[in-house]
Coordinates of C-alpha atoms in Angstrom, one line a residue:
M22 CA -95.5 -21.9 -105.7
L23 CA -97.7 -24.8 -104.6
K24 CA -100.8 -22.8 -105.2
R25 CA -99.6 -22.0 -108.7
L26 CA -98.9 -25.7 -109.4
D27 CA -102.4 -26.6 -108.3
K28 CA -103.9 -24.1 -110.6
I29 CA -101.8 -25.4 -113.5
R30 CA -102.9 -28.9 -112.8
F31 CA -106.5 -27.8 -112.7
R32 CA -106.1 -26.1 -116.0
G33 CA -104.3 -29.1 -117.6
Q34 CA -107.5 -31.2 -117.4
K35 CA -109.4 -28.8 -119.7
R36 CA -108.1 -29.6 -123.2
D37 CA -109.5 -26.5 -124.8
E38 CA -107.4 -24.1 -122.7
I39 CA -104.1 -26.0 -123.1
L40 CA -101.8 -24.4 -125.5
D41 CA -100.1 -26.4 -128.2
L42 CA -96.7 -27.5 -127.2
A43 CA -95.2 -26.2 -130.4
E44 CA -96.6 -22.8 -129.7
S45 CA -95.4 -22.5 -126.2
P46 CA -93.4 -19.3 -125.7
N47 CA -90.2 -20.7 -124.3
A48 CA -90.4 -24.2 -125.9
S49 CA -87.4 -25.4 -127.9
D50 CA -86.9 -28.2 -130.4
N51 CA -84.3 -29.8 -128.2
E52 CA -86.5 -29.9 -125.1
C53 CA -89.7 -31.5 -126.6
G54 CA -89.0 -32.7 -130.1
D55 CA -87.9 -36.2 -129.2
E56 CA -90.7 -37.4 -126.9
V57 CA -93.7 -35.2 -126.8
P58 CA -94.7 -34.7 -130.5
V59 CA -93.7 -38.1 -131.7
K60 CA -95.7 -40.3 -129.4
P61 CA -99.1 -38.6 -130.0
R62 CA -98.7 -38.8 -133.8
S63 CA -97.8 -42.5 -133.8
S64 CA -100.8 -43.2 -131.6
L65 CA -103.2 -41.4 -134.0
K66 CA -102.0 -43.5 -137.0
D67 CA -102.5 -46.6 -135.1
T68 CA -106.1 -45.7 -134.3
E69 CA -106.8 -44.9 -137.9
D70 CA -105.4 -48.3 -139.0
L71 CA -107.5 -50.0 -136.4
R72 CA -110.6 -48.2 -137.7
D73 CA -109.8 -49.3 -141.2
L74 CA -109.5 -52.8 -140.1
A75 CA -112.7 -52.5 -138.2
G76 CA -114.5 -51.1 -141.1
S77 CA -113.2 -53.8 -143.4
G78 CA -114.5 -56.6 -141.4
A79 CA -113.7 -57.7 -137.9
L80 CA -116.6 -56.5 -135.9
S81 CA -115.9 -58.9 -133.1
M82 CA -112.7 -57.3 -132.2
A83 CA -113.9 -53.7 -132.7
A84 CA -115.2 -53.4 -129.2
A85 CA -111.9 -54.7 -127.7
I86 CA -109.8 -52.5 -129.8
Q87 CA -112.0 -49.5 -129.0
D88 CA -111.6 -50.2 -125.3
F89 CA -107.9 -50.5 -125.7
Q90 CA -107.7 -47.3 -127.7
R91 CA -109.7 -45.5 -125.0
S92 CA -107.4 -46.7 -122.3
E93 CA -104.4 -45.8 -124.4
S94 CA -105.8 -42.4 -125.2
E95 CA -106.5 -41.8 -121.6
R96 CA -103.0 -42.8 -120.7
L97 CA -101.6 -40.6 -123.4
S98 CA -103.8 -37.7 -122.3
E99 CA -102.5 -38.2 -118.7
V100 CA -98.9 -38.3 -119.9
K101 CA -99.5 -35.3 -122.0
G102 CA -101.0 -33.5 -119.1
H103 CA -98.0 -34.4 -117.0
L104 CA -95.7 -33.1 -119.7
E105 CA -97.7 -29.9 -120.0
I106 CA -97.5 -29.5 -116.3
A107 CA -93.8 -30.0 -116.3
L108 CA -93.3 -27.6 -119.2
L109 CA -95.4 -25.0 -117.4
E110 CA -93.5 -25.5 -114.2
K111 CA -90.3 -25.1 -116.2
H112 CA -91.7 -22.0 -117.9
F113 CA -92.8 -20.4 -114.6
L114 CA -89.5 -21.4 -113.0
Q115 CA -87.6 -19.7 -115.8
E116 CA -89.8 -16.6 -115.4
E117 CA -89.1 -16.6 -111.7
L118 CA -85.4 -17.0 -112.4
R119 CA -85.4 -14.2 -114.9
K120 CA -87.2 -12.0 -112.4
L121 CA -84.8 -12.9 -109.7
R122 CA -81.9 -12.2 -112.1
E123 CA -83.4 -8.8 -112.9
E124 CA -84.1 -8.0 -109.3
T125 CA -80.7 -9.0 -107.9
N126 CA -77.4 -8.0 -109.7
I127 CA -75.1 -11.0 -109.5
E128 CA -72.0 -9.1 -110.6
A129 CA -72.5 -6.5 -107.9
L130 CA -73.0 -9.3 -105.4
K131 CA -69.8 -10.9 -106.6
Q132 CA -67.9 -7.6 -106.3
E133 CA -69.4 -7.1 -102.9
L134 CA -68.5 -10.7 -102.0
E135 CA -64.9 -10.1 -103.2
K136 CA -64.8 -6.9 -101.2
E137 CA -66.0 -8.8 -98.2
K138 CA -63.4 -11.5 -98.8
T139 CA -60.7 -8.8 -99.0
K140 CA -62.0 -7.2 -95.8
R141 CA -62.1 -10.5 -94.1
L142 CA -58.5 -11.2 -95.1
D143 CA -57.5 -7.7 -94.0
L144 CA -59.3 -8.2 -90.7
E145 CA -57.6 -11.6 -90.2
Q146 CA -54.2 -10.0 -91.0
K147 CA -54.9 -7.2 -88.6
M148 CA -56.1 -9.6 -86.0
N149 CA -52.9 -11.7 -86.4
E150 CA -50.8 -8.6 -86.2
S151 CA -52.6 -7.3 -83.2
F152 CA -52.3 -10.7 -81.5
Q153 CA -48.6 -10.8 -82.2
H154 CA -48.2 -7.2 -81.0
H155 CA -50.2 -8.0 -77.9
A156 CA -48.1 -11.2 -77.3
K157 CA -44.9 -9.2 -77.9
K158 CA -46.1 -6.4 -75.6
Q159 CA -47.1 -9.0 -73.0
R160 CA -43.7 -10.5 -73.2
E161 CA -42.1 -7.1 -73.0
T162 CA -44.2 -6.2 -70.0
M163 CA -43.3 -9.5 -68.3
F164 CA -39.6 -8.8 -69.1
S165 CA -39.9 -5.3 -67.9
R166 CA -41.5 -6.5 -64.7
L167 CA -38.8 -9.1 -64.2
Q168 CA -36.2 -6.5 -64.9
K169 CA -37.8 -4.1 -62.5
W170 CA -38.0 -6.7 -59.8
L171 CA -34.3 -7.7 -60.3
Y172 CA -33.3 -4.0 -60.2
D173 CA -35.3 -3.5 -57.0
K174 CA -33.7 -6.5 -55.4
L175 CA -30.2 -6.3 -56.8
G176 CA -29.9 -2.7 -58.2
V177 CA -27.8 -1.5 -55.3
Y178 CA -25.2 -4.2 -55.8
I179 CA -25.3 -3.8 -59.6
E180 CA -24.6 0.0 -59.3
D181 CA -21.5 -0.8 -57.3
F182 CA -20.0 -2.8 -60.2
R183 CA -20.5 -0.1 -62.8
F184 CA -17.2 1.1 -64.2
Q185 CA -17.1 4.9 -64.0
P186 CA -14.2 7.2 -64.6
E187 CA -12.5 8.1 -61.4
E188 CA -13.1 11.7 -60.3
N189 CA -10.0 13.5 -59.4
T190 CA -11.3 15.6 -56.5
V191 CA -8.8 18.1 -55.0
E192 CA -9.3 18.4 -51.3
T193 CA -9.4 21.9 -50.1
E194 CA -6.6 22.5 -47.5
E195 CA -7.2 24.7 -44.6
P196 CA -4.9 27.7 -44.2
L197 CA -2.2 27.4 -41.5
S198 CA -3.6 28.6 -38.2
A199 CA -2.0 28.4 -34.7
K200 CA -5.5 27.8 -33.1
R201 CA -6.3 25.0 -35.5
L202 CA -2.9 23.4 -35.0
T203 CA -3.2 23.5 -31.3
E204 CA -6.7 22.1 -31.4
N205 CA -5.7 19.2 -33.7
M206 CA -2.8 18.3 -31.4
R207 CA -5.2 18.2 -28.5
R208 CA -7.6 16.0 -30.4
L209 CA -4.8 13.7 -31.3
K210 CA -3.7 13.4 -27.7
R211 CA -7.3 12.7 -26.6
G212 CA -7.8 10.1 -29.4
A213 CA -4.6 8.3 -28.6
K214 CA -5.3 8.3 -24.8
P215 CA -7.0 4.9 -24.8
V216 CA -4.2 3.3 -26.8
T217 CA -1.5 4.9 -24.5
N218 CA -3.4 3.7 -21.4
F219 CA -3.6 0.2 -22.8
L220 CA 0.1 0.1 -23.6
R221 CA 0.9 1.5 -20.1
N222 CA -1.2 -1.3 -18.6
L223 CA 0.6 -3.9 -20.7
S224 CA 4.0 -2.5 -19.7
A225 CA 3.0 -2.4 -16.0
L226 CA 1.8 -6.0 -16.3
S227 CA 5.1 -7.1 -17.9
N228 CA 7.1 -5.1 -15.3
W229 CA 5.2 -6.7 -12.4
H230 CA 4.0 -3.3 -11.1
S231 CA 1.3 -5.1 -9.2
V232 CA 2.7 -8.5 -8.2
Y233 CA -0.7 -10.1 -7.5
T234 CA -2.2 -8.9 -10.7
S235 CA 0.8 -10.0 -12.8
A236 CA 1.0 -13.4 -11.1
I237 CA -2.7 -14.1 -11.7
A238 CA -2.4 -13.0 -15.3
F239 CA 0.7 -15.2 -15.8
I240 CA -1.1 -18.3 -14.3
V241 CA -4.2 -17.7 -16.3
Y242 CA -2.3 -17.2 -19.6
M243 CA 0.0 -20.2 -19.1
N244 CA -3.0 -22.4 -18.3
A245 CA -4.8 -21.2 -21.4
A246 CA -1.6 -21.8 -23.5
W247 CA -1.2 -25.3 -22.1
H248 CA -4.7 -26.3 -23.0
G249 CA -4.7 -24.4 -26.4
W250 CA -7.2 -21.7 -25.3
V251 CA -5.1 -18.6 -26.1
I252 CA -7.3 -17.4 -28.9
P253 CA -10.6 -18.0 -27.1
M254 CA -9.1 -16.2 -24.1
F255 CA -8.3 -13.1 -26.1
L256 CA -11.7 -13.2 -27.8
F257 CA -13.4 -13.5 -24.4
L258 CA -11.3 -10.5 -23.1
A259 CA -12.4 -8.5 -26.2
I260 CA -16.1 -9.3 -25.6
L261 CA -15.6 -8.4 -21.9
R262 CA -14.1 -5.1 -22.8
L263 CA -16.9 -4.2 -25.1
S264 CA -19.4 -5.2 -22.4
L265 CA -17.7 -2.9 -19.9
N266 CA -17.7 -0.1 -22.5
Y267 CA -21.4 -0.6 -23.0
L268 CA -22.1 -0.3 -19.3
I269 CA -19.9 2.8 -19.1
A270 CA -21.8 4.3 -22.0
R271 CA -25.1 3.6 -20.2
G272 CA -23.8 5.6 -17.2
W273 CA -22.1 3.1 -15.0
R274 CA -18.9 4.2 -13.3
I275 CA -16.4 1.4 -13.9
Q276 CA -12.7 2.3 -13.6
W277 CA -10.0 -0.3 -13.5
S278 CA -6.4 0.1 -14.4
I279 CA -3.1 -1.4 -13.2
V280 CA -1.4 1.9 -13.4
P281 CA -3.4 4.7 -11.7
E282 CA -4.1 7.6 -14.1
V283 CA -2.2 10.8 -13.5
S284 CA -4.4 13.8 -13.6
E285 CA -3.0 16.4 -16.0
P286 CA -3.1 20.1 -15.1
E287 CA -5.8 21.9 -16.9
E288 CA -4.6 24.4 -19.4
P289 CA -5.8 28.0 -19.0
P290 CA -8.3 29.3 -21.5
K291 CA -6.8 30.9 -24.5
E292 CA -8.3 34.3 -23.7
D293 CA -6.2 34.5 -20.5
L294 CA -2.8 33.9 -22.2
T295 CA -0.3 36.6 -22.9
V296 CA 1.4 37.0 -26.2
S297 CA 4.5 35.2 -25.1
E298 CA 2.5 32.4 -23.6
K299 CA 0.6 32.0 -26.9
F300 CA 3.8 31.9 -28.8
Q301 CA 5.2 29.4 -26.3
L302 CA 2.0 27.3 -26.8
V303 CA 2.5 27.3 -30.5
L304 CA 6.1 26.3 -30.2
D305 CA 5.2 23.4 -27.9
V306 CA 2.6 22.1 -30.3
A307 CA 5.0 22.4 -33.2
Q308 CA 7.7 20.6 -31.3
K309 CA 5.3 17.8 -30.3
A310 CA 4.2 17.4 -33.9
Q311 CA 7.8 17.5 -35.1
N312 CA 8.8 14.8 -32.6
L313 CA 5.8 12.6 -33.4
F314 CA 6.3 12.8 -37.1
G315 CA 10.0 12.1 -36.5
K316 CA 9.4 9.0 -34.5
M317 CA 6.9 7.7 -37.1
A318 CA 9.4 8.3 -39.9
D319 CA 12.1 6.6 -37.9
V320 CA 10.0 3.5 -37.5
L321 CA 9.0 3.3 -41.1
E322 CA 12.6 3.9 -42.3
K323 CA 13.9 1.2 -40.0
I324 CA 11.4 -1.3 -41.3
K325 CA 12.2 -0.3 -44.9
N326 CA 16.0 -0.6 -44.3
L327 CA 15.5 -4.0 -42.6
F328 CA 13.8 -5.5 -45.7
M329 CA 16.1 -3.7 -48.2
W330 CA 19.3 -5.3 -46.9
V331 CA 20.9 -2.0 -46.0
Q332 CA 22.7 -3.8 -43.2
P333 CA 23.1 -7.4 -44.4
E334 CA 24.2 -8.8 -41.0
I335 CA 20.9 -7.7 -39.5
T336 CA 18.6 -8.7 -42.4
Q337 CA 20.4 -12.1 -42.5
K338 CA 19.0 -12.9 -39.0
L339 CA 15.5 -12.1 -40.2
Y340 CA 16.0 -14.2 -43.3
I341 CA 17.1 -17.3 -41.3
A342 CA 14.3 -16.8 -38.8
L343 CA 11.7 -16.8 -41.6
W344 CA 13.2 -20.0 -43.1
V345 CA 13.0 -21.7 -39.7
A346 CA 9.4 -20.5 -39.2
F347 CA 8.5 -21.8 -42.7
I348 CA 10.0 -25.2 -42.2
S349 CA 8.4 -25.5 -38.8
S350 CA 5.0 -24.7 -40.2
C351 CA 5.4 -27.3 -42.9
V352 CA 6.7 -30.1 -40.5
L353 CA 5.0 -29.5 -37.2
P354 CA 1.2 -29.7 -36.7
Y355 CA -0.5 -26.4 -36.2
K356 CA -1.8 -27.3 -32.7
L357 CA 1.8 -28.0 -31.5
L358 CA 3.1 -25.0 -33.3
G359 CA 0.5 -22.7 -31.7
F360 CA 1.2 -24.3 -28.3
M361 CA 4.9 -23.5 -28.7
I362 CA 4.3 -19.9 -29.9
G363 CA 1.9 -19.2 -27.1
L364 CA 4.1 -20.7 -24.4
Y365 CA 7.1 -18.7 -25.7
A366 CA 5.1 -15.5 -25.9
G367 CA 3.9 -15.9 -22.3
I368 CA 7.4 -16.6 -20.9
K369 CA 8.9 -13.7 -23.0
F370 CA 6.3 -11.2 -21.9
F371 CA 6.1 -12.0 -18.2
I372 CA 9.6 -13.2 -17.4
I373 CA 12.3 -12.5 -20.0
D374 CA 11.2 -8.8 -20.6
F375 CA 11.0 -8.2 -16.8
I376 CA 14.6 -9.5 -16.4
F377 CA 15.9 -7.5 -19.4
K378 CA 14.2 -4.3 -18.1
S379 CA 15.5 -4.8 -14.7
C380 CA 19.0 -5.5 -16.0
P381 CA 19.9 -3.2 -18.9
K382 CA 23.3 -4.7 -19.4
L383 CA 21.8 -8.1 -20.0
R384 CA 19.4 -6.5 -22.4
D385 CA 22.1 -4.9 -24.4
K386 CA 24.0 -8.2 -24.7
Y387 CA 21.3 -10.9 -25.1
D388 CA 18.0 -9.2 -26.2
T389 CA 18.3 -9.9 -29.9
P390 CA 15.1 -8.1 -31.1
Y391 CA 16.1 -5.0 -29.1
I392 CA 19.6 -5.1 -30.4
V393 CA 18.4 -5.5 -34.0
W394 CA 15.9 -2.7 -33.7
T395 CA 18.3 -0.2 -32.1
S396 CA 21.1 -1.0 -34.5
L397 CA 18.8 -0.4 -37.6
P398 CA 19.7 3.0 -39.1
T399 CA 17.4 5.6 -40.4
D400 CA 17.8 7.4 -43.7
P401 CA 19.3 10.6 -42.1
Q402 CA 21.8 8.4 -40.2
L403 CA 22.8 6.6 -43.4
K404 CA 23.3 9.9 -45.1
E405 CA 25.4 11.2 -42.2
R406 CA 27.5 8.1 -42.2
S407 CA 28.2 8.4 -45.9
N408 CA 29.1 12.1 -45.4
A409 CA 31.4 11.3 -42.5
T410 CA 33.1 8.6 -44.5
L411 CA 33.6 11.0 -47.4
S412 CA 34.9 13.7 -45.1
R413 CA 37.4 11.3 -43.4
R414 CA 38.8 10.5 -46.9
V415 CA 39.1 14.2 -47.9
Q416 CA 40.2 15.6 -44.5
P417 CA 43.8 14.4 -44.4
T418 CA 44.8 15.9 -47.7
A419 CA 42.8 19.1 -47.0
S420 CA 44.3 19.6 -43.6
R421 CA 47.8 19.2 -44.9
G422 CA 47.3 21.8 -47.5
S423 CA 45.6 24.2 -45.2
L424 CA 48.4 23.9 -42.6
A425 CA 51.0 24.5 -45.2
T426 CA 49.3 27.6 -46.6
N427 CA 47.9 29.2 -43.4
V428 CA 51.1 29.1 -41.3
P429 CA 52.9 32.4 -41.8
C430 CA 56.6 32.7 -42.3
G431 CA 58.8 32.5 -39.2
M432 CA 56.0 30.7 -37.1
S433 CA 56.0 27.0 -36.5
R434 CA 52.9 24.8 -36.3
D435 CA 53.1 24.5 -32.6
E436 CA 53.1 28.2 -32.2
E437 CA 50.1 28.5 -34.6
G438 CA 48.2 25.8 -32.6
G439 CA 49.0 27.5 -29.3
R440 CA 47.8 30.9 -30.3
P441 CA 44.7 31.9 -28.3
H442 CA 41.5 32.8 -30.2
S443 CA 39.9 36.1 -29.2
T444 CA 36.4 37.5 -29.7
K445 CA 35.2 41.0 -29.9
K446 CA 34.9 41.2 -26.1
G447 CA 38.1 39.4 -25.1
A448 CA 39.8 36.1 -25.1
F449 CA 37.7 33.1 -25.9
H450 CA 38.6 30.9 -22.9
E451 CA 38.1 33.8 -20.5
I452 CA 34.6 34.6 -21.7
F453 CA 33.4 31.1 -21.3
N454 CA 35.7 30.0 -18.4
L455 CA 37.3 27.2 -20.5
P456 CA 40.8 25.9 -20.7
E457 CA 43.2 27.7 -23.1
S458 CA 43.2 24.6 -25.3
E459 CA 39.5 25.0 -26.2
R460 CA 39.1 27.2 -29.2
P461 CA 36.5 27.4 -32.0
L462 CA 36.8 24.9 -34.9
P463 CA 38.1 26.3 -38.2
V464 CA 34.6 26.1 -39.7
C465 CA 33.3 28.6 -37.1
E466 CA 36.1 30.9 -36.3
N467 CA 33.8 33.9 -36.5
G468 CA 30.8 32.0 -35.1
W469 CA 27.2 31.7 -36.4
R470 CA 24.8 34.5 -35.7
C471 CA 21.6 33.2 -34.0
C472 CA 19.2 33.7 -31.2
L473 CA 18.8 31.3 -28.2
I474 CA 15.2 30.4 -27.3
N475 CA 15.2 29.0 -23.7
R476 CA 11.7 27.6 -23.3
D477 CA 12.3 26.8 -19.6
R478 CA 12.1 30.6 -18.8
K479 CA 8.8 32.4 -18.6
M480 CA 10.1 36.0 -18.7
P481 CA 10.2 37.5 -22.2
T482 CA 13.6 39.1 -21.4
D483 CA 15.2 35.7 -20.7
Y484 CA 13.2 33.8 -23.3
I485 CA 15.0 35.0 -26.4
R486 CA 18.7 36.1 -26.6
N487 CA 20.6 37.2 -29.6
G488 CA 24.2 36.2 -29.9
V489 CA 26.9 34.1 -31.6
L490 CA 27.3 30.3 -31.5
Y491 CA 30.7 28.5 -31.4
V492 CA 31.7 24.9 -31.3
T493 CA 35.0 23.6 -30.0
E494 CA 36.4 20.1 -29.6
N495 CA 34.4 19.4 -26.5
Y496 CA 32.0 22.3 -25.9
L497 CA 29.2 24.2 -27.6
C498 CA 29.4 27.9 -26.6
F499 CA 26.8 30.7 -27.0
E500 CA 27.9 34.3 -26.5
S501 CA 25.1 36.6 -25.8
S502 CA 25.3 40.0 -27.4
S503 CA 23.6 41.7 -24.3
S504 CA 26.4 40.7 -22.0
R505 CA 28.6 43.6 -20.8
S506 CA 31.3 41.9 -18.8
S507 CA 33.8 39.4 -20.0
S508 CA 32.1 36.5 -18.0
S509 CA 28.4 37.2 -18.3
K510 CA 25.9 34.8 -16.8
K511 CA 23.8 35.1 -20.0
N512 CA 26.4 33.1 -22.0
K513 CA 25.7 29.5 -22.4
V514 CA 28.2 26.6 -22.4
I515 CA 27.1 23.1 -23.2
K516 CA 29.4 20.1 -23.0
L517 CA 29.1 17.9 -26.1
T518 CA 29.0 14.7 -24.1
E519 CA 26.0 15.9 -22.2
I520 CA 23.8 16.4 -25.3
T521 CA 21.1 13.7 -25.4
D522 CA 19.5 14.8 -28.7
I523 CA 20.3 17.1 -31.5
Q524 CA 17.9 17.9 -34.4
K525 CA 17.1 20.4 -37.1
Y526 CA 14.3 22.6 -35.9
K527 CA 11.7 24.9 -37.6
V528 CA 10.8 27.7 -35.1
L529 CA 7.8 29.1 -37.0
S530 CA 5.8 26.7 -39.1
V531 CA 4.1 29.5 -41.0
L532 CA 7.3 30.4 -42.7
P533 CA 8.3 28.6 -45.9
G534 CA 11.3 26.3 -46.1
S535 CA 12.7 23.7 -43.7
G536 CA 13.5 26.2 -41.0
M537 CA 16.7 27.8 -39.6
G538 CA 17.0 26.4 -36.2
I539 CA 18.8 23.6 -34.2
S540 CA 17.2 21.9 -31.2
I541 CA 19.6 20.5 -28.5
A542 CA 18.4 18.6 -25.5
T543 CA 20.4 18.1 -22.3
P544 CA 19.5 16.6 -18.9
S545 CA 19.7 20.0 -17.2
T546 CA 16.9 21.5 -19.2
Q547 CA 13.3 20.3 -19.2
K548 CA 12.7 21.4 -22.8
P549 CA 15.3 21.4 -25.5
L550 CA 17.2 24.6 -26.2
V551 CA 16.6 26.1 -29.6
F552 CA 19.2 28.1 -31.6
G553 CA 17.1 29.8 -34.2
A554 CA 17.4 32.4 -37.0
M555 CA 20.7 30.8 -38.3
V556 CA 21.5 31.6 -41.9
H557 CA 24.1 28.8 -42.1
R558 CA 22.0 26.3 -40.2
D559 CA 22.9 23.2 -42.2
E560 CA 26.6 24.0 -42.0
A561 CA 26.4 24.5 -38.2
F562 CA 24.4 21.3 -37.7
E563 CA 26.8 19.2 -39.7
A564 CA 29.8 20.6 -37.7
I565 CA 28.1 20.1 -34.3
Y566 CA 26.9 16.6 -35.1
T567 CA 30.2 15.5 -36.6
Q568 CA 32.1 16.7 -33.6
Y569 CA 29.5 15.1 -31.2
M570 CA 29.8 11.8 -33.0
K571 CA 33.6 12.0 -32.9
I572 CA 33.6 12.5 -29.2
V573 CA 31.0 9.8 -28.5
T574 CA 32.8 7.2 -30.6
T575 CA 36.2 8.0 -29.1
S576 CA 34.9 8.0 -25.5
V577 CA 33.2 4.5 -25.8
P578 CA 35.8 1.8 -25.1
E579 CA 36.3 -0.7 -27.8
T580 CA 35.1 -4.2 -27.0

């Protein structure tokens, strides 16, 4: 561009080559009509007037005017040259602009610019969306990490608090098996052995079995109770027992007991037992289970009846004792209360219990807990008492009617009462060697068919006997069907006052139902006698038990 301008300036000095301003290609009237054409014309007129004035007369001023005209013409020529240069520059600039417009399409550039703007907006929107998505994802990842960390740390505890429907799982019960029953009873015996040994040691300590040991224990306990160290003493004994158990588990031989352990005879292996011995083993196991469950049921029923006011005079004592304990705990300080309880427990355990066990009569009169516990009834005893009360109410009227209808004509009541009862093998009193006044009760005139199981005998022939069972006013008589003489040794006579225990018994646990046997214990037999296979077992049990209770209550003198 600079080169072109230099050329234009060089050309502008040559007046012959300069184009007329009015004939310039892109000149317009608005652009150069005001300044450029007017000034040169006015200057030419002025020069012509000056020449006329010079020609008319003022020669002196001709030279000065000529000089002035020359300087003005030069100035005008310079201005004209500058104007021409500016017009040419404008012309060339317009040409360049036109060429540039032709070479570059502005509309296309505008469209492309608009497209680029839209792309830029789209990219900005996408960038914002991606940034937001990334931030959200980052927050989610942080939350997921936090959740995972919390689950790893607290997941086990959270799982425990989830509410899930309870699954009703039905436990599969094993079928009844004599082998399994025997093994379970042996396991129970082995598992309860430490507890039984501990209770035996406590009983021996209370009974002063070893005087020196009981005296030392009494002094140590009373000293601890006096200083308020009873609880620390028991905790120390528990720690000592665990330490000894640890040493025993490590192989040390440590054995200490107040009462020496009695070695039990080893039972022969099951393969060497005969059929009768196996049957006897099953009966023994069943009897132990029955007695164990019976004792547990008695304890639970007594506790229930104690709190349910079944016998108000007994529960009233407990009620008063609880009120006294409550008021004492509110008034007395706990240290003094603990001292009093510990002191009373030591005196009760070491002295009072020893005196009561040594003197049973004192225990029956003054041992209040023992009296309360023994006088508490069980549910079967309550039922029997209610049945006995009902039978006493019904018996007088029933006996009168039966005597009036059963006595035949021409025979008095004395004659009817004195008539001897006879069995199939002879007179009743002759068979059992009893007085003539002893005869079966009306409920068992014909007896109850049953079999006697004498578990003290080992021979199968003497183990089970078939026969008939009778009950009189004072005796329980069993007539064996295998006896041939009128006074056979196989018959059994049991005095009702000698019976120590009478219970319903189930001989074979594999059979359904509650069983058809009665178990009767006496001092003369090591194991209770069992009268089994009785069709009318409940009737016989009620009759025997009622007669037994009647004799016991009448034989005890009233105080």
